[in-house]
Backbone as JSON Lines, residues from 0, in Angstrom:
{"i":0,"aa":"M","n":[-2.18,-5.77,14.56],"ca":[-3.09,-6.7,13.93],"c":[-2.91,-8.07,14.58]}
{"i":1,"aa":"P","n":[-3.99,-8.72,14.91],"ca":[-3.89,-10.05,15.54],"c":[-3.24,-11.06,14.59]}
{"i":2,"aa":"D","n":[-2.4,-11.92,15.14],"ca":[-1.67,-12.9,14.33],"c":[-2.59,-13.77,13.48]}
{"i":3,"aa":"E","n":[-3.77,-14.12,14.0],"ca":[-4.67,-15.01,13.26],"c":[-5.24,-14.35,12.0]}
{"i":4,"aa":"Q","n":[-5.14,-13.04,11.9],"ca":[-5.62,-12.35,10.69],"c":[-4.54,-12.23,9.62]}
{"i":5,"aa":"I","n":[-3.32,-12.58,9.97],"ca":[-2.22,-12.48,9.02],"c":[-2.09,-13.82,8.29]}
{"i":6,"aa":"T","n":[-2.81,-13.91,7.18],"ca":[-2.81,-15.12,6.36],"c":[-2.45,-14.75,4.93]}
{"i":7,"aa":"K","n":[-2.4,-15.75,4.07],"ca":[-2.09,-15.48,2.67],"c":[-3.22,-14.71,1.98]}
{"i":8,"aa":"H","n":[-4.37,-14.62,2.62],"ca":[-5.53,-13.91,2.05],"c":[-5.7,-12.52,2.64]}
{"i":9,"aa":"I","n":[-4.7,-12.02,3.33],"ca":[-4.84,-10.75,4.05],"c":[-5.23,-9.59,3.14]}
{"i":10,"aa":"W","n":[-4.64,-9.52,1.95],"ca":[-4.94,-8.39,1.08],"c":[-6.35,-8.47,0.53]}
{"i":11,"aa":"N","n":[-6.83,-9.66,0.19],"ca":[-8.21,-9.79,-0.28],"c":[-9.18,-9.36,0.8]}
{"i":12,"aa":"S","n":[-8.92,-9.8,2.01],"ca":[-9.78,-9.45,3.13],"c":[-9.74,-7.95,3.41]}
{"i":13,"aa":"A","n":[-8.56,-7.39,3.41],"ca":[-8.41,-5.95,3.69],"c":[-9.1,-5.12,2.61]}
{"i":14,"aa":"T","n":[-8.97,-5.54,1.36],"ca":[-9.61,-4.81,0.27],"c":[-11.13,-4.86,0.38]}
{"i":15,"aa":"R","n":[-11.67,-6.05,0.67],"ca":[-13.13,-6.17,0.83],"c":[-13.62,-5.29,1.98]}
{"i":16,"aa":"T","n":[-12.9,-5.31,3.09],"ca":[-13.29,-4.52,4.25],"c":[-13.25,-3.03,3.94]}
{"i":17,"aa":"S","n":[-12.18,-2.61,3.3],"ca":[-12.02,-1.2,2.93],"c":[-13.12,-0.76,1.97]}
{"i":18,"aa":"N","n":[-13.38,-1.56,0.95],"ca":[-14.43,-1.23,-0.02],"c":[-15.8,-1.14,0.63]}
{"i":19,"aa":"A","n":[-16.09,-2.07,1.52],"ca":[-17.38,-2.05,2.21],"c":[-17.52,-0.81,3.07]}
{"i":20,"aa":"F","n":[-16.46,-0.43,3.75],"ca":[-16.49,0.77,4.59],"c":[-16.7,2.03,3.74]}
{"i":21,"aa":"E","n":[-15.99,2.1,2.61],"ca":[-16.14,3.25,1.72],"c":[-17.55,3.32,1.15]}
{"i":22,"aa":"E","n":[-18.12,2.18,0.79],"ca":[-19.5,2.15,0.3],"c":[-20.47,2.64,1.37]}
{"i":23,"aa":"Y","n":[-20.27,2.2,2.6],"ca":[-21.1,2.64,3.72],"c":[-21.02,4.16,3.89]}
{"i":24,"aa":"L","n":[-19.81,4.69,3.88],"ca":[-19.64,6.13,4.04],"c":[-20.32,6.89,2.9]}
{"i":25,"aa":"T","n":[-20.15,6.41,1.68],"ca":[-20.74,7.07,0.52],"c":[-22.27,7.07,0.6]}
{"i":26,"aa":"R","n":[-22.84,5.94,0.99],"ca":[-24.3,5.86,1.15],"c":[-24.81,6.84,2.19]}
{"i":27,"aa":"N","n":[-23.96,7.19,3.12],"ca":[-24.35,8.11,4.19],"c":[-23.9,9.55,3.92]}
{"i":28,"aa":"G","n":[-23.6,9.84,2.67],"ca":[-23.33,11.21,2.27],"c":[-21.91,11.7,2.45]}
{"i":29,"aa":"V","n":[-20.99,10.83,2.82],"ca":[-19.6,11.24,3.0],"c":[-18.9,11.21,1.64]}
{"i":30,"aa":"V","n":[-18.23,12.3,1.31],"ca":[-17.44,12.35,0.08],"c":[-16.03,11.88,0.42]}
{"i":31,"aa":"I","n":[-15.58,10.9,-0.32],"ca":[-14.25,10.33,-0.07],"c":[-13.29,10.88,-1.11]}
{"i":32,"aa":"R","n":[-12.19,11.4,-0.65],"ca":[-11.13,11.88,-1.52],"c":[-9.89,11.03,-1.3]}
{"i":33,"aa":"K","n":[-9.3,10.55,-2.36],"ca":[-8.08,9.75,-2.25],"c":[-6.97,10.5,-2.98]}
{"i":34,"aa":"F","n":[-5.8,10.47,-2.4],"ca":[-4.68,11.11,-3.05],"c":[-3.4,10.38,-2.71]}
{"i":35,"aa":"F","n":[-2.44,10.56,-3.55],"ca":[-1.16,9.88,-3.46],"c":[-0.21,10.68,-2.58]}
{"i":36,"aa":"L","n":[0.37,10.02,-1.61],"ca":[1.4,10.63,-0.77],"c":[2.76,10.13,-1.27]}
{"i":37,"aa":"H","n":[3.56,11.04,-1.73],"ca":[4.83,10.67,-2.34],"c":[5.94,10.5,-1.31]}
{"i":38,"aa":"I","n":[6.7,9.44,-1.48],"ca":[7.95,9.28,-0.73],"c":[9.04,9.01,-1.76]}
{"i":39,"aa":"S","n":[10.26,9.25,-1.4],"ca":[11.36,9.05,-2.34],"c":[11.59,7.55,-2.57]}
{"i":40,"aa":"K","n":[12.25,7.25,-3.65],"ca":[12.59,5.86,-3.96],"c":[13.49,5.29,-2.87]}
{"i":41,"aa":"E","n":[14.39,6.13,-2.34],"ca":[15.29,5.69,-1.27],"c":[14.51,5.37,0.01]}
{"i":42,"aa":"E","n":[13.53,6.22,0.34],"ca":[12.71,5.98,1.54],"c":[11.88,4.72,1.37]}
{"i":43,"aa":"Q","n":[11.34,4.52,0.19],"ca":[10.56,3.31,-0.07],"c":[11.42,2.06,0.13]}
{"i":44,"aa":"K","n":[12.63,2.09,-0.4],"ca":[13.55,0.95,-0.25],"c":[13.83,0.7,1.23]}
{"i":45,"aa":"K","n":[14.1,1.76,1.97],"ca":[14.37,1.64,3.41],"c":[13.19,0.97,4.13]}
{"i":46,"aa":"R","n":[11.98,1.39,3.79],"ca":[10.78,0.82,4.42],"c":[10.6,-0.64,4.03]}
{"i":47,"aa":"F","n":[10.85,-0.97,2.77],"ca":[10.75,-2.37,2.34],"c":[11.7,-3.24,3.15]}
{"i":48,"aa":"L","n":[12.93,-2.79,3.28],"ca":[13.93,-3.57,4.01],"c":[13.55,-3.72,5.48]}
{"i":49,"aa":"E","n":[12.99,-2.67,6.08],"ca":[12.54,-2.76,7.47],"c":[11.43,-3.79,7.62]}
{"i":50,"aa":"R","n":[10.54,-3.84,6.63],"ca":[9.45,-4.82,6.68],"c":[9.99,-6.25,6.62]}
{"i":51,"aa":"L","n":[11.02,-6.45,5.83],"ca":[11.6,-7.78,5.72],"c":[12.34,-8.19,6.99]}
{"i":52,"aa":"E","n":[12.92,-7.22,7.67],"ca":[13.7,-7.5,8.87],"c":[12.84,-7.72,10.12]}
{"i":53,"aa":"D","n":[11.62,-7.21,10.12],"ca":[10.73,-7.31,11.28],"c":[9.66,-8.37,11.0]}
{"i":54,"aa":"P","n":[9.73,-9.54,11.65],"ca":[8.75,-10.6,11.39],"c":[7.3,-10.15,11.54]}
{"i":55,"aa":"K","n":[7.03,-9.21,12.42],"ca":[5.65,-8.73,12.6],"c":[5.19,-7.86,11.44]}
{"i":56,"aa":"K","n":[6.14,-7.4,10.61],"ca":[5.78,-6.56,9.48],"c":[5.95,-7.26,8.13]}
{"i":57,"aa":"N","n":[6.38,-8.53,8.16],"ca":[6.6,-9.26,6.91],"c":[5.34,-9.33,6.05]}
{"i":58,"aa":"W","n":[4.18,-9.4,6.68],"ca":[2.93,-9.52,5.94],"c":[2.68,-8.29,5.06]}
{"i":59,"aa":"K","n":[3.29,-7.15,5.4],"ca":[3.09,-5.92,4.61],"c":[3.87,-5.93,3.3]}
{"i":60,"aa":"F","n":[4.84,-6.84,3.2],"ca":[5.7,-6.85,2.02],"c":[5.13,-7.77,0.95]}
{"i":61,"aa":"S","n":[5.2,-7.31,-0.28],"ca":[4.73,-8.1,-1.41],"c":[5.72,-7.97,-2.56]}
{"i":62,"aa":"M","n":[5.96,-9.06,-3.27],"ca":[6.82,-8.98,-4.45],"c":[6.22,-8.05,-5.49]}
{"i":63,"aa":"A","n":[4.91,-7.87,-5.47],"ca":[4.29,-6.92,-6.39],"c":[4.83,-5.51,-6.14]}
{"i":64,"aa":"D","n":[5.13,-5.2,-4.88],"ca":[5.73,-3.89,-4.57],"c":[7.08,-3.75,-5.24]}
{"i":65,"aa":"V","n":[7.85,-4.81,-5.22],"ca":[9.16,-4.78,-5.85],"c":[9.01,-4.59,-7.36]}
{"i":66,"aa":"N","n":[8.06,-5.31,-7.96],"ca":[7.83,-5.18,-9.39],"c":[7.41,-3.76,-9.76]}
{"i":67,"aa":"E","n":[6.57,-3.15,-8.92],"ca":[6.11,-1.79,-9.18],"c":[7.26,-0.79,-9.17]}
{"i":68,"aa":"R","n":[8.29,-1.07,-8.38],"ca":[9.45,-0.16,-8.34],"c":[10.09,-0.04,-9.72]}
{"i":69,"aa":"G","n":[9.92,-1.04,-10.55],"ca":[10.45,-0.99,-11.9],"c":[9.8,0.08,-12.76]}
{"i":70,"aa":"F","n":[8.64,0.55,-12.34],"ca":[7.91,1.58,-13.08],"c":[8.08,2.96,-12.47]}
{"i":71,"aa":"W","n":[9.02,3.1,-11.54],"ca":[9.2,4.36,-10.79],"c":[9.32,5.56,-11.73]}
{"i":72,"aa":"K","n":[10.18,5.47,-12.73],"ca":[10.38,6.6,-13.65],"c":[9.1,6.94,-14.41]}
{"i":73,"aa":"D","n":[8.35,5.91,-14.81],"ca":[7.08,6.14,-15.52],"c":[6.09,6.87,-14.61]}
{"i":74,"aa":"Y","n":[5.99,6.44,-13.36],"ca":[5.08,7.1,-12.42],"c":[5.48,8.55,-12.19]}
{"i":75,"aa":"R","n":[6.77,8.79,-12.09],"ca":[7.25,10.16,-11.87],"c":[6.89,11.06,-13.04]}
{"i":76,"aa":"K","n":[6.96,10.52,-14.24],"ca":[6.58,11.3,-15.43],"c":[5.11,11.7,-15.34]}
{"i":77,"aa":"L","n":[4.28,10.79,-14.87],"ca":[2.84,11.08,-14.75],"c":[2.56,12.17,-13.73]}
{"i":78,"aa":"T","n":[3.33,12.21,-12.66],"ca":[3.06,13.18,-11.6],"c":[3.59,14.57,-11.92]}
{"i":79,"aa":"R","n":[4.38,14.68,-12.96],"ca":[4.96,15.99,-13.31],"c":[4.16,16.7,-14.39]}
{"i":80,"aa":"R","n":[3.07,16.16,-14.8],"ca":[2.26,16.8,-15.85],"c":[1.55,18.01,-15.35]}
């Protein structure tokens, strides 16, 4: 990703772009399926730490991700139904 695109608004921009692309595909008859790819809590932690250690990947890290880890057990309960 070009450095000039890595701003404090990166997620808003990425979300708008993604939504627009999905709308385009849907209008053209493409069925979009979304699904959750599970990784372990340990693997997630490892990836978070790698993002913090690599300046080019710092933009991928969000404190919201850390907060969401607090709900790990709740999410696991949902996936076992």
